[in-house]
XYZ file of C-alpha atoms in Angstrom:
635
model
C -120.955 3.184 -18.754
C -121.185 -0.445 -20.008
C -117.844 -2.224 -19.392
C -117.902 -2.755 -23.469
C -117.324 0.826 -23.771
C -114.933 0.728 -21.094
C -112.411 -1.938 -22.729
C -111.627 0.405 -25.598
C -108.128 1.580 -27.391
C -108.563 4.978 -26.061
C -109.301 4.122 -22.361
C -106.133 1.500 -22.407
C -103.538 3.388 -24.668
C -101.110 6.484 -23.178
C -101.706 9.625 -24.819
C -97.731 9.998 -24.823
C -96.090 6.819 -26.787
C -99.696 5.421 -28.063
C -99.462 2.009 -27.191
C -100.934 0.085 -24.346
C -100.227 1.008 -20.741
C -96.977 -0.262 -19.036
C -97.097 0.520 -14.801
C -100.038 2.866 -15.632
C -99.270 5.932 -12.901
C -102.730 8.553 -12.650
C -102.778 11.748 -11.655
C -104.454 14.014 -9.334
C -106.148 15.393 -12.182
C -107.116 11.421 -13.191
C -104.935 11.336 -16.584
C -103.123 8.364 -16.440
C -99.975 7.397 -18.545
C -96.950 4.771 -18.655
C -94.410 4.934 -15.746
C -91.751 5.018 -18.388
C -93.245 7.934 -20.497
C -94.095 10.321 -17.640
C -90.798 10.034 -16.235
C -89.339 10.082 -19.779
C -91.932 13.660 -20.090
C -90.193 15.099 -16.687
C -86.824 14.332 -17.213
C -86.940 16.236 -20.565
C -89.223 19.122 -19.733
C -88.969 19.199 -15.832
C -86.378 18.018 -14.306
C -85.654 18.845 -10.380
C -89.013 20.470 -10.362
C -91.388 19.236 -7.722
C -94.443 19.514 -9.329
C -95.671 19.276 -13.337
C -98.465 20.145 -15.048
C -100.027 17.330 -16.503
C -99.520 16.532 -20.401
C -103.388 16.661 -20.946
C -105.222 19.136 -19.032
C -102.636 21.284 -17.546
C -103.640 20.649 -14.213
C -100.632 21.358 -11.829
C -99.824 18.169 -10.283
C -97.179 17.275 -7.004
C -94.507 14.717 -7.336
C -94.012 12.646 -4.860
C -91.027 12.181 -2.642
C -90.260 8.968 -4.412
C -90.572 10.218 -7.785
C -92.798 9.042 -10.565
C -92.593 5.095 -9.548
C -94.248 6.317 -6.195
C -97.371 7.968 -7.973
C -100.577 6.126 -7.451
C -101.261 2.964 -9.604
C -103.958 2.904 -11.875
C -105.393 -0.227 -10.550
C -109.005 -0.172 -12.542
C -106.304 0.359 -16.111
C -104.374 -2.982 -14.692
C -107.575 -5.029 -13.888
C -108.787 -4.075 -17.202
C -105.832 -4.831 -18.789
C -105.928 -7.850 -17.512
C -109.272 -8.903 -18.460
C -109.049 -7.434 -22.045
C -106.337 -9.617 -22.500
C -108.713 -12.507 -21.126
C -111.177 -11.870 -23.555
C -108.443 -11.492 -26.608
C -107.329 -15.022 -25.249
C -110.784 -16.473 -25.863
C -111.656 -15.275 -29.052
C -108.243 -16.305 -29.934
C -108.975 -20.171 -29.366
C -111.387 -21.227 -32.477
C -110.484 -24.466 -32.040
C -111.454 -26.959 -29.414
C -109.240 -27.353 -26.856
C -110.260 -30.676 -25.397
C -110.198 -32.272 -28.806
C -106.490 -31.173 -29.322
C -105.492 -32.537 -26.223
C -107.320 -36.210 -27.480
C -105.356 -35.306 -30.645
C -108.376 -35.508 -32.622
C -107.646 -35.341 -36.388
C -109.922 -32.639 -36.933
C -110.831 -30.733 -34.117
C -114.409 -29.154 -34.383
C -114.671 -25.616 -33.927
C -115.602 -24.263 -30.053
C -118.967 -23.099 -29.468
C -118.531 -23.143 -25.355
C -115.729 -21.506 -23.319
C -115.647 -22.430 -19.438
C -114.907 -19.928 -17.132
C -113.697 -21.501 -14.719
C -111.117 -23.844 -16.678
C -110.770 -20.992 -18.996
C -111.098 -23.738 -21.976
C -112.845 -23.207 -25.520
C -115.162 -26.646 -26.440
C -117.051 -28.272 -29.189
C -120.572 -28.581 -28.749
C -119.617 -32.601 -27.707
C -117.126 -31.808 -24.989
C -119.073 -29.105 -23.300
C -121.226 -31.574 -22.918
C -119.065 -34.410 -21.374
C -117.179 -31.439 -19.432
C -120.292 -31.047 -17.356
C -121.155 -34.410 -16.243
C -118.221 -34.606 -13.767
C -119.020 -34.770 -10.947
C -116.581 -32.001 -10.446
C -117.312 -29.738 -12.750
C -121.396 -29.603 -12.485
C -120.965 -26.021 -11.100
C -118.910 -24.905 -14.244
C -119.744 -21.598 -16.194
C -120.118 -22.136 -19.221
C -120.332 -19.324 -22.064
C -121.457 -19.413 -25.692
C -118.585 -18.151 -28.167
C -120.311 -15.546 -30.498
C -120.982 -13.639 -26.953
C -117.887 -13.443 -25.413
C -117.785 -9.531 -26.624
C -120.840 -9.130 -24.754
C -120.989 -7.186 -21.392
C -122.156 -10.091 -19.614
C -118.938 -12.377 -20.412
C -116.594 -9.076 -19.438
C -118.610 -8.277 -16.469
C -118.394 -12.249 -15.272
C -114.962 -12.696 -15.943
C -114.080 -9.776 -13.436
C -116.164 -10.713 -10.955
C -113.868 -13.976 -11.120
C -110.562 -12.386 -10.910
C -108.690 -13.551 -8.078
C -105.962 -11.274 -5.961
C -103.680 -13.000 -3.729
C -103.198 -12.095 0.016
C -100.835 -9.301 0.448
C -99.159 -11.085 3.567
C -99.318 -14.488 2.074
C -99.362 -14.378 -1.595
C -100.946 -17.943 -2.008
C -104.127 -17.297 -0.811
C -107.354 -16.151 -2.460
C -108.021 -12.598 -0.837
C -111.687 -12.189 1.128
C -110.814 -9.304 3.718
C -109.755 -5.536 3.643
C -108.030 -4.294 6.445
C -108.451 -0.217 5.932
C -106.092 0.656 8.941
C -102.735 -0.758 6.659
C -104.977 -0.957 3.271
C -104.446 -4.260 2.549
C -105.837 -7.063 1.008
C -105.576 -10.485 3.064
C -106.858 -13.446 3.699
C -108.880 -14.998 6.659
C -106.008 -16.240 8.329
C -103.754 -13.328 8.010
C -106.413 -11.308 9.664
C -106.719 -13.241 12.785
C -102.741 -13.285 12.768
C -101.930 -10.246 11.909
C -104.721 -7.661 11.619
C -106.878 -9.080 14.842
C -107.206 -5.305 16.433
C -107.903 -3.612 13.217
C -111.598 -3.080 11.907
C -111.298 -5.289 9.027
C -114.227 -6.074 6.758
C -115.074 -8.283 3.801
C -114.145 -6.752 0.661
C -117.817 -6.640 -0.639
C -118.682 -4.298 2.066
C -115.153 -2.130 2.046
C -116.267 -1.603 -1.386
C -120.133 -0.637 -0.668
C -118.995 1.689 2.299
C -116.545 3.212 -0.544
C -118.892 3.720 -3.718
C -120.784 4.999 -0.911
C -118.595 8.029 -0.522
C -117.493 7.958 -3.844
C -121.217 8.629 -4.297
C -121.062 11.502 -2.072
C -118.066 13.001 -2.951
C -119.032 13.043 -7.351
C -122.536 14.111 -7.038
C -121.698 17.605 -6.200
C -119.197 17.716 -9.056
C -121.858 16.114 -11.468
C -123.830 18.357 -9.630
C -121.621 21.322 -10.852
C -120.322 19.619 -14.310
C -124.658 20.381 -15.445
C -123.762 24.384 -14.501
C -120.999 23.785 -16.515
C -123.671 22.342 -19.419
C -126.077 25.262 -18.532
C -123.394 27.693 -19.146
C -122.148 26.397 -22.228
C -125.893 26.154 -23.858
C -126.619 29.839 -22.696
C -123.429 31.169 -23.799
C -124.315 29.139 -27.435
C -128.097 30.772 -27.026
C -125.729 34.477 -26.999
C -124.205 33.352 -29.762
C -126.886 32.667 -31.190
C -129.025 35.610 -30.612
C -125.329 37.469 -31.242
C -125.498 36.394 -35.058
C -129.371 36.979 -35.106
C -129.144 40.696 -34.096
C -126.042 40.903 -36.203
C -128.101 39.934 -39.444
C -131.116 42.136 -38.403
C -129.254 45.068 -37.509
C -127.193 44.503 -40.514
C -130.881 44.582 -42.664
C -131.881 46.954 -40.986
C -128.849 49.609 -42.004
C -129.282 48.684 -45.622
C -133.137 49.205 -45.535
C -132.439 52.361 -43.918
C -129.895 53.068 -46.769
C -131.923 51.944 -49.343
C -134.791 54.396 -48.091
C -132.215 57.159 -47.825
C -131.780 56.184 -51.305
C -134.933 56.153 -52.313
C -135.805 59.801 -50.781
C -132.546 61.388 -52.325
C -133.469 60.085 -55.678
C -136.965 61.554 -55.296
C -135.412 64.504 -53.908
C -132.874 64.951 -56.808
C -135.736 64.147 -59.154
C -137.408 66.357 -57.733
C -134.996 69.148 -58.012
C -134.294 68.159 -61.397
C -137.732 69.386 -62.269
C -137.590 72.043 -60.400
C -134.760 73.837 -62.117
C -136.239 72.650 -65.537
C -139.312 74.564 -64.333
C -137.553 77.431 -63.465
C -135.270 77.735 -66.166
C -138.311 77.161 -68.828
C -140.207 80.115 -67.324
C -136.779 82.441 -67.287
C -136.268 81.365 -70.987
C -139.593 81.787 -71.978
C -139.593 85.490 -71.111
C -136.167 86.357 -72.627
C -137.617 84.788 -75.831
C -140.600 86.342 -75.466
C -138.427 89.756 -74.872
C -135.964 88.941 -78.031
C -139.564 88.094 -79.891
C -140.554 91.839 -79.681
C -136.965 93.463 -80.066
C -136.423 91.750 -83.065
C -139.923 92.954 -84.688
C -139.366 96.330 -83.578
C -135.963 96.271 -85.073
C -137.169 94.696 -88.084
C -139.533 98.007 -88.170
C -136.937 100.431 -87.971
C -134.548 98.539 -90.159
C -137.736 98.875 -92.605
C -138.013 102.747 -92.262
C -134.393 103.575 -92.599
C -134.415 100.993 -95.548
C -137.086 103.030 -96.852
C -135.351 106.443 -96.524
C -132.461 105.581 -97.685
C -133.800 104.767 -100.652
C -135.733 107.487 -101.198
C -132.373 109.694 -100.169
C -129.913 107.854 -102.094
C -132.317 106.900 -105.446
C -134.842 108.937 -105.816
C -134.829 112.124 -107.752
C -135.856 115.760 -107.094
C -139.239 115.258 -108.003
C -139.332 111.983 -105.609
C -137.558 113.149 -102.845
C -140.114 115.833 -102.658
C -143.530 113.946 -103.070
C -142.125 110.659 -100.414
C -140.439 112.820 -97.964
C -143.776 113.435 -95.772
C -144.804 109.420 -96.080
C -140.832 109.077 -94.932
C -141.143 111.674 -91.935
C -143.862 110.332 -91.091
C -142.832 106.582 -90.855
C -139.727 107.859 -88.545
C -142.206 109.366 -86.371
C -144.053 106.512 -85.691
C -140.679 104.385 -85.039
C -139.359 106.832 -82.375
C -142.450 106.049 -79.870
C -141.156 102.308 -79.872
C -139.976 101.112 -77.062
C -136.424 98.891 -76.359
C -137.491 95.993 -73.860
C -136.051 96.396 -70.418
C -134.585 92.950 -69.083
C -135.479 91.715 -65.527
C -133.086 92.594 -62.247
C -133.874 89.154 -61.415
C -130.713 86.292 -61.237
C -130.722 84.431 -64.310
C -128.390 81.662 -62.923
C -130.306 78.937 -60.489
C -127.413 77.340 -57.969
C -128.442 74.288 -55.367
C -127.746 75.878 -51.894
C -126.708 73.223 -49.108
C -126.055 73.364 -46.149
C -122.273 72.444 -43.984
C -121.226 69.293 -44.746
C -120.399 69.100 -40.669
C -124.758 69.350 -40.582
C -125.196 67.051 -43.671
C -123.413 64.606 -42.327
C -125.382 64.915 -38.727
C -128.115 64.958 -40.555
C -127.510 61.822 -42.217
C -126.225 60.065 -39.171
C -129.218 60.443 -37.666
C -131.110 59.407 -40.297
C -129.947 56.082 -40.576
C -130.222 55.392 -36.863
C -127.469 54.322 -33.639
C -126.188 50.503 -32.776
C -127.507 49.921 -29.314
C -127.955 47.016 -27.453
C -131.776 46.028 -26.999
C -133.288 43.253 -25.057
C -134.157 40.099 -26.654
C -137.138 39.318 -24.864
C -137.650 35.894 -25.349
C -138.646 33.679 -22.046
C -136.374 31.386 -21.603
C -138.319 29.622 -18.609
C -140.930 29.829 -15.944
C -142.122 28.395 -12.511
C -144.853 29.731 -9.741
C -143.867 30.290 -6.336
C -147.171 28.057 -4.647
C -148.317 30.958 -2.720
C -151.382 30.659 -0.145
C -154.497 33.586 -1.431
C -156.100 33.482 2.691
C -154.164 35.179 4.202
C -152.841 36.641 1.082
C -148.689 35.872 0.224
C -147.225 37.883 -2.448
C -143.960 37.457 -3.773
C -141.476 40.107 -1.907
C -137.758 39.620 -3.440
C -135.935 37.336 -6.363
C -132.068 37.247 -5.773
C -129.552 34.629 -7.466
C -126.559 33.557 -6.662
C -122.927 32.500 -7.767
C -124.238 29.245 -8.072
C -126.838 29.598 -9.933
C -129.446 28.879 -7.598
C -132.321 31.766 -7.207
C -133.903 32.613 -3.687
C -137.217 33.969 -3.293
C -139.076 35.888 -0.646
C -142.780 35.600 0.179
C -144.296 38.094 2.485
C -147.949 38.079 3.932
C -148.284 41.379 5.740
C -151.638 40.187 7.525
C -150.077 37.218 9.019
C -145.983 38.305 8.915
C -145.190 34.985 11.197
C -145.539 32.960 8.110
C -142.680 35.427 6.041
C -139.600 32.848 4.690
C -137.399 32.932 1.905
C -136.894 29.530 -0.554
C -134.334 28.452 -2.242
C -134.337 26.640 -5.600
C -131.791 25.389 -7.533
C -131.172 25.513 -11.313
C -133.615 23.220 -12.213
C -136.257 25.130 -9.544
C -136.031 22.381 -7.549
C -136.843 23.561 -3.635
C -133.538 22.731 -1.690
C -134.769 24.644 1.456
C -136.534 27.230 3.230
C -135.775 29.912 5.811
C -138.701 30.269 8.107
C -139.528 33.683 9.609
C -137.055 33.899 13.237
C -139.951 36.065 15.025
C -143.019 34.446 14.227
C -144.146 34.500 17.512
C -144.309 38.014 17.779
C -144.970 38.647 14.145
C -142.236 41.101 13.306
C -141.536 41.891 9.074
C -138.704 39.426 8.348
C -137.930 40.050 4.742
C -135.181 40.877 2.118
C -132.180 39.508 0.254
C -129.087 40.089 -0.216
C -125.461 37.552 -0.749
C -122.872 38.721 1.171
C -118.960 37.901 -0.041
C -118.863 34.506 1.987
C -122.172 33.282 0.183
C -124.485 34.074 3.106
C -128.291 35.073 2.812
C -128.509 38.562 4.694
C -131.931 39.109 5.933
C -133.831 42.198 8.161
C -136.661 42.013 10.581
C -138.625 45.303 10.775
C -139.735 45.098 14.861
C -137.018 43.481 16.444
C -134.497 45.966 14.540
C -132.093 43.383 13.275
C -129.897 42.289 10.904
C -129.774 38.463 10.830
C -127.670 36.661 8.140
C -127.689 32.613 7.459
C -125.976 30.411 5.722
C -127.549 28.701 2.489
C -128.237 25.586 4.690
C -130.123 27.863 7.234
C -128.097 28.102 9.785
C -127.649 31.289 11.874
C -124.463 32.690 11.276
C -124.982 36.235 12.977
C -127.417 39.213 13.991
C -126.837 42.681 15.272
C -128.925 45.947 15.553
C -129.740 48.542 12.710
C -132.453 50.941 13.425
C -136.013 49.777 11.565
C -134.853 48.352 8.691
C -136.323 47.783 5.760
C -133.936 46.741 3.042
C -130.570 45.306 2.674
C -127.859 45.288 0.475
C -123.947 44.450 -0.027
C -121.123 46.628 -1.435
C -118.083 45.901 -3.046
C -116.354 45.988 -0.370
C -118.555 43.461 1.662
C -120.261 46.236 3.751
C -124.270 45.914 4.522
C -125.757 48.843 3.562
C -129.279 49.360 4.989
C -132.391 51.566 3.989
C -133.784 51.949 7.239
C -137.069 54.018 7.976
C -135.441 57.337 8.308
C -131.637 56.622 7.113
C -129.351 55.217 5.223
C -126.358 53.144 7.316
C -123.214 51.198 6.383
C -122.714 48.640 8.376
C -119.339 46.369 9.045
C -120.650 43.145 8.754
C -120.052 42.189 12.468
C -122.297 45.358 12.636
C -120.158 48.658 13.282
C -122.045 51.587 11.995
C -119.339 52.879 9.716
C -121.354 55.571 7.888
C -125.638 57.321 8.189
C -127.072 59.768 6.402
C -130.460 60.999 6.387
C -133.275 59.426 4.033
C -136.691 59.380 4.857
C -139.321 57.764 3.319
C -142.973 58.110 2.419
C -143.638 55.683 4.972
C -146.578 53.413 3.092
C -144.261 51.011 1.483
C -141.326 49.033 2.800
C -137.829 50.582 0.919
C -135.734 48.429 -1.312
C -131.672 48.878 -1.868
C -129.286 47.735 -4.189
C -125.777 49.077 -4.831
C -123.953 49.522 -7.931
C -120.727 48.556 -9.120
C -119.026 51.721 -8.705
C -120.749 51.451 -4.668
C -123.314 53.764 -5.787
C -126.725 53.386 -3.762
C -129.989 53.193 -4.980
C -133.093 53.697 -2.845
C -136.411 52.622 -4.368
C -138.708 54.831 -2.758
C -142.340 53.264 -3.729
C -144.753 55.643 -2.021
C -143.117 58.612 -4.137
C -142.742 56.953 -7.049
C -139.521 57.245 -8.095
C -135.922 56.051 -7.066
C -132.991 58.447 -4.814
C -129.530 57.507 -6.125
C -126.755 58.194 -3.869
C -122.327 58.201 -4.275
C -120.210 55.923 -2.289
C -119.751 58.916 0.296
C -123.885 58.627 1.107
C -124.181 61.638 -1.373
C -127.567 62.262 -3.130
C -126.795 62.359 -6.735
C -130.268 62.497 -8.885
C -133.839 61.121 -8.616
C -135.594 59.371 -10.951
C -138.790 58.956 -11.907
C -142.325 60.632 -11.129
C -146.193 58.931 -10.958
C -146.963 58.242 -14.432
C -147.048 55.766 -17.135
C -145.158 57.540 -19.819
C -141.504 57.575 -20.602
C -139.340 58.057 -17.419
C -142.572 57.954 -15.577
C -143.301 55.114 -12.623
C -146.693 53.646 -11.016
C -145.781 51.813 -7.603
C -141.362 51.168 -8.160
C -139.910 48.231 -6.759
C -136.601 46.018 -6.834
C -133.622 47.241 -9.638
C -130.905 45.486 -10.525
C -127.371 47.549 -11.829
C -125.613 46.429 -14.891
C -122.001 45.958 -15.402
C -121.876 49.016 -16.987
C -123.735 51.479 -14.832
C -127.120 51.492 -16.181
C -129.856 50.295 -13.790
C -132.784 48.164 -14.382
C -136.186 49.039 -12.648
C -139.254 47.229 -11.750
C -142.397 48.975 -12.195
C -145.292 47.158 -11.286
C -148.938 48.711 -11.975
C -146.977 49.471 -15.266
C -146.152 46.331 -15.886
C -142.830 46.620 -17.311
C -138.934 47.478 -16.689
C -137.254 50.653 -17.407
C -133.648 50.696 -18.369
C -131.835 54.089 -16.751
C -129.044 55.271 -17.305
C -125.766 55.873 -15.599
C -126.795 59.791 -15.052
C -130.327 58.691 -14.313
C -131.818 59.230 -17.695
C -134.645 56.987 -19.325
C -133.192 54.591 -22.047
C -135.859 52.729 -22.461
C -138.409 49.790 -21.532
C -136.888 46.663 -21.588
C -139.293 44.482 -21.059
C -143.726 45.281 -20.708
C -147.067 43.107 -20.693
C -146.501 42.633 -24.656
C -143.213 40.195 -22.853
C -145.838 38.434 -20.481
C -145.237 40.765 -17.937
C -147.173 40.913 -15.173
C -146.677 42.724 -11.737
C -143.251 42.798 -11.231
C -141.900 42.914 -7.903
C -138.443 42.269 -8.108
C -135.247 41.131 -10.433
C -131.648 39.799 -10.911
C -129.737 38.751 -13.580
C -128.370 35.054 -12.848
C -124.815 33.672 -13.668
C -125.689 33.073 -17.171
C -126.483 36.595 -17.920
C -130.242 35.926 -18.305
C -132.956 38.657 -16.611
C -135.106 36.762 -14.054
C -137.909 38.870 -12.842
C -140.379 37.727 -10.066
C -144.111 38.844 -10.129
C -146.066 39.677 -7.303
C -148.160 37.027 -7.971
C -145.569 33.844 -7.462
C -144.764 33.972 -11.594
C -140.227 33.430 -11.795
C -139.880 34.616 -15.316
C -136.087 34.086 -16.895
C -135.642 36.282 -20.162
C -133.045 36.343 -22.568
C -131.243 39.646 -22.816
């Protein structure tokens, strides 16, 4: 930071009273305030208390025995200070100086200030103040730039600090056995036996580890950064799935919609149909009753006539025609109506079902993968002898480890280690080379160590992350690792399962052979479930904490719940397990009971062969491929 931006308001004013520092006291936690306000802060809020938390950050911070007045000084806020005001002092004098002293009627305005008799001059008197003999080796410093980093930075490096023993002379020596400032002369008086050195190369030796000691908080402050731009890529893909999902329900209800219409349309129609064809027959039926009724209405019409009008003579001649007319009526037949319903009524079904029913139709909330690659490196691995990339891990900090294997020449079997960036930081080389044993596998252990196995030798062996041995102890052919929850090692070996203590007690075997072909691979759950990825037979053996076979899943295939060639899983927070399947090319997601969820990732994700995976500290899948590919996906 340019020493510009240093000298501003913020950097010199107290966040208490607002106003530039008086006896500026910092904290552990590097806040610094006024003497007078922090002790002004404590008396009010905590008083007889021997420690504080500070104003800004809430960082608990001691108080010394001495009290406020004996917290460290906030030397770089005095020096500052001091030179801010130095600078306010020059910009202050317009005029020139050396023409007020000569009482010059009108003084001409200063163009030059001189560092080293801190005087503003004219253009003239700059120029006169240089050829004395004197003051030839004068700095001298154009006006309109004195806000410029070069004028701030010179004046500091010209700031003098008397000797602490003295207090007259100009300080050149740091004695860092009483961690004081002196003067050549004190030192040979007073500080002869002490390892005292100039104060240029105190200083270097300092920033030096200064140096040290910040990079690995810089170092974790860019975690910090990675974190924060993950967690905003969640957020992200949070409101993303929110507004698809959220489409996706009203599509679904506007089909739903659009079916139920057609449906009631439909039905609609229907009972128009139906109720046309029932009418049409009653009409049809009242049609004929009413002309047959009109027929006899006509014949007793008729006869009546004939009975109540006619005479003898008439009655006589029209009584056949009328016999004969009634006759003919009496073979008519009434219409019979159907035994059919005439009523239509909409049956449906429970509302319990229709409600199901619809439930189903517009679909379940679920989480589902997002997919996207978020990054990508290769492992360099050699192709004679073939290497192939064995097992990904990551760990609390962020950094991912990575096995390679060769199983024609095993001497050459390490694991690296890359940091965030997939930077190589280190590599542990195989410990039996010479006689060619299997080293492989990965697994963190609860003090942040790399637990390894060597198929041959029939050991454990753990390291720390800087590659040091830290232990190794015997487990019967091994070939995969893992840790539970309660810091345990829990091996696959050839034909068992063992807990071991990790000084390397046996605390717990069961029986669990294997197909033999393929090395085994481990992992426990949260709940300190087991899982055993069994490659030869294709599928994986879940066991309970108590070494208790629970379910298998899996069987040779490539359809759902099926497996071609199984290798590393991974257990989610919430039970479900992830698994690698690698002629498949893709991931299954199982569940808790060890049923198939579905495929997380396949080759339509770039995926290609993959061996192995881990979820880092930012939540993100990271999947290694047999072929060297690191893939990180976002979930």
């Amino acid at each position: 930071m340019s020493l510009s931006k240093i000298l501003t308001e913020d950097f010199l004013t107290c966040s208490i009273c607002f106003e530039k520092f008086k006896d500026p006291k910092v904290l552990g936690c590097s806040h610094t305030f006024c003497q007078h306000c922090l002790q002004d802060h404590l008396d009010r809020n905590f008083k007889g208390q021997p420690g504080f938390p500070c104003p800004i950050c809430r960082h608990q911070c001691d108080l010394p025995r001495g009290g406020v007045s004996s917290l460290q000084t906030n030397h770089l806020v005095v020096s500052i200070s001091h030179t801010l005001g130095q600078v306010e002092q020059a910009k202050a004098a317009k005029k020139c100086e050396v023409c007020c002293l000569k009482n010059a009627r009108n003084p001409l305005m200063a163009t030059k200030r001189c560092l080293d008799c801190s005087e503003s001059m004219c253009g003239n008197c700059s120029s006169d103040h240089v050829l004395h003999k004197l003051n030839r080796d004068h700095k001298l410093f154009p006006v309109d730039q004195i806000d410029s980093d070069e004028y701030v930075t010179e004046l500091r490096a010209r700031q003098n600090i008397l000797c602490d023993h003295n207090n007259k002379d100009p300080v050149e020596i740091f004695c860092p056995v009483c961690k004081m400032f002196i003067c050549v002369g004190c030192m040979v008086l007073e500080h002869k036996d002490h390892d005292c050195l100039r104060i240029n190369t105190a200083a270097d030796k300092r920033k030096e580890k200064l140096e040290l000691n910040i990079k690995p908080i810089e170092k974790k402050s860019l975690l910090y950064d990675q974190f924060k731009t993950a967690a905003e890529d969640q957020k992200a893909s949070v409101e993303e799935g929110r507004k698809k999902a959220k489409n996706q329900v009203n599509q679904q209800l506007q089909l739903m919609i659009t079916v139920l219409r057609q449906c009631a349309d439909d039905l609609l129609v229907e009972i128009d149909a139906k109720s046309d064809a029932k009418l049409e027959v009653l009409d049809g039926l009242i049609a004929i009753a009413t002309a047959d009724q009109n027929q006899l209405d006509d014949v007793v019409d008729f006869s009546r006539k004939v009975i109540n009008h006619g005479n003898n003579m008439d009655v006589l001649q029209m009584a056949s025609a009328c016999e004969q007319s009634s006759e003919s009526v009496h073979t008519l037949d009434i219409p019979t109506l159907s035994a059919t319903m005439t009523r239509l009524q909409l049956i449906t079904k429970d509302m319990e079902e229709w409600v199901t029913n619809i439930n189903r139709c517009l679909g379940d909330v679920v989480p589902a993968v997002c997919g996207r690659l978020v990054t990508s490196f290769k492992v360099e691995l050699a192709k004679s002898p073939e290497e192939v990339l064995s097992h990904v891990t990551t760990d609390a900090n962020g950094d991912t480890l990575v096995g390679v294997f060769c199983n024609v020449e095993r001497s050459v079997n390490r694991i690296h280690i890359y940091d965030t960036n997939f930077v190589l930081q280190g590599t542990i080389p195989n410990p039996r080379a010479a006689e060619k044993y299997a080293f492989a596998g990965i697994a963190i252990d609860d003090d942040g160590n790399i637990v390894t196995r060597c198929l041959g030798s029939n050991e454990i062996i753990v390291y720390a992350k800087t590659g040091n041995h830290v232990r190794t102890f015997h487990s019967e052919s091994p070939e995969a690792i893992a840790v539970n929850s309660k810091g345990h090692y829990v091996v696959a070996g050839r034909n068992n399962l063992t807990v071991h203590h990790k000084d390397g007690k046996v605390l717990q075997t069961t029986p669990d052979p294997g197909e033999g072909k393929y090395f085994k691979r481990i992992q426990c759950k949260v709940n300190d479930d087991v899982i055993v990825t069994d490659p030869g037979d294709h599928h994986i053996r879940v066991y309970d904490p108590t070494l208790q076979l629970k379910y298998r899943y899996g069987t040779l295939g490539d359809g759902d719940g099926q497996v071609n060639l199984p290798g590393g899983t991974f257990c989610m927070d919430n039970g479900d397990i992830i698994l690698t399947d690698l002629k498949n090319h893709r991931l299954h997601l199982v569940s808790p009971d060890g049923k198939f969820r579905q495929f997380l990732l396949s080759k339509e994700n770039g995926l290609d062969g993959p061996k192995d995976v881990a979820i880092n500290r930012l939540g993100q899948l990271v999947v290694g491929e047999k072929t060297g590919e690191i893939k990180v996906y976002q979930l």
